[in-house]
Amino acid sequence: MLNRVEGIIIRSMDYGEGNKIVTLLTNTSGKAGVLIRGAKKLKSRYGSLSQLFTHGEFAFFRTSGLGTLSSGEIITSHHRLREELDLMAHASYAAELTDRALQDDEAGSYLFEQLKACFQALEDGKDPAVTIHLYEMKILQAAGYAPVLHACTSCGREEGPFVLSPRLGGLLCPRCRHTDPAALRPGEGAIKLLRLLGTMDMRRLGTIQIKPETKAELTEAVRALVDYHLGLRLKSRAFLDSLAVMQAAAPERRRPPGDGMDKPI
């Protein structure tokens, strides 16, 4: 059966002497594995179509299991995501998280649009940490672990100040915080950001200015939710975290001016 889909490559691995197997996140059929014959050969028509992060149109034959590419065309190569270390680290984490966190049928068309927007935001120079944390929230939602952020997850009370319990899956009010002594205590700015990321569509992400301490609290909160509910050990995550440590020790890079959508928090 011939399948025609729009897809983004979230995994690419060598197979045999000259072939590659790619995993696509598609716009209609969840995740799909496709064999691209001869992709490693210098004169292959589809060598560039088999590279990680590539967004393209794919036609492949599949009855069950692995498909075999018939034809394809690149829509967006995202070559910058493969050429710049910082961008590659963030994009690799988004791709591996998508591949590992979700079953084939859990990755629907909405998540496809979110990953496409995530890669574009990284390439457009949006804050990579905020971009990735927004995408992590989309993954949690797709996997069925969306945290409760509008009220206390235990009693429903809407008055704070709140703490965040990854174990209980959301915020706890002052009367209920004793139910999880290990709950995190992010500041009001980080909780505000969590709520924003929980409702925002990746395609609407602008440029957000965040205080370093607020960003650190946001990172701790989102990663705690991801680690507790998904429990994945990802090579790309380990590399991303080590890169963040190195960057924190280096002089802060100057970022270009905002695009008119800056929101100091």
mmCIF file of C-alpha atoms in Angstrom, residues 84-90 127-129 215 239-253 255:
data_model
loop_
_atom_site.group_PDB
_atom_site.id
_atom_site.type_symbol
_atom_site.label_atom_id
_atom_site.label_comp_id
_atom_site.label_asym_id
_atom_site.label_seq_id
_atom_site.Cartn_x
_atom_site.Cartn_y
_atom_site.Cartn_z
ATOM 1 C CA GLU A 84 25.217 24.815 15.105
ATOM 2 C CA LEU A 85 26.023 22.905 18.289
ATOM 3 C CA ASP A 86 23.551 24.682 20.566
ATOM 4 C CA LEU A 87 20.679 24.331 18.102
ATOM 5 C CA MET A 88 21.579 20.706 17.369
ATOM 6 C CA ALA A 89 21.543 19.858 21.078
ATOM 7 C CA HIS A 90 18.083 21.342 21.625
ATOM 8 C CA ASP A 127 15.162 31.430 23.247
ATOM 9 C CA PRO A 128 16.078 27.730 22.957
ATOM 10 C CA ALA A 129 15.398 26.901 26.619
ATOM 11 C CA LYS A 215 14.411 30.575 33.918
ATOM 12 C CA PHE A 239 24.332 16.211 26.327
ATOM 13 C CA LEU A 240 21.992 19.203 26.503
ATOM 14 C CA ASP A 241 22.417 19.451 30.264
ATOM 15 C CA SER A 242 26.206 19.243 30.024
ATOM 16 C CA LEU A 243 26.184 21.933 27.348
ATOM 17 C CA ALA A 244 24.079 24.162 29.605
ATOM 18 C CA VAL A 245 26.661 23.797 32.379
ATOM 19 C CA MET A 246 29.458 24.817 30.006
ATOM 20 C CA GLN A 247 27.488 27.794 28.715
ATOM 21 C CA ALA A 248 26.683 28.954 32.246
ATOM 22 C CA ALA A 249 30.402 29.068 32.979
ATOM 23 C CA ALA A 250 31.127 31.140 29.863
ATOM 24 C CA PRO A 251 30.441 34.891 29.434
ATOM 25 C CA GLU A 252 26.794 35.570 28.618
ATOM 26 C CA ARG A 253 26.226 35.962 24.909
ATOM 27 C CA ARG A 255 21.149 38.254 22.076
#
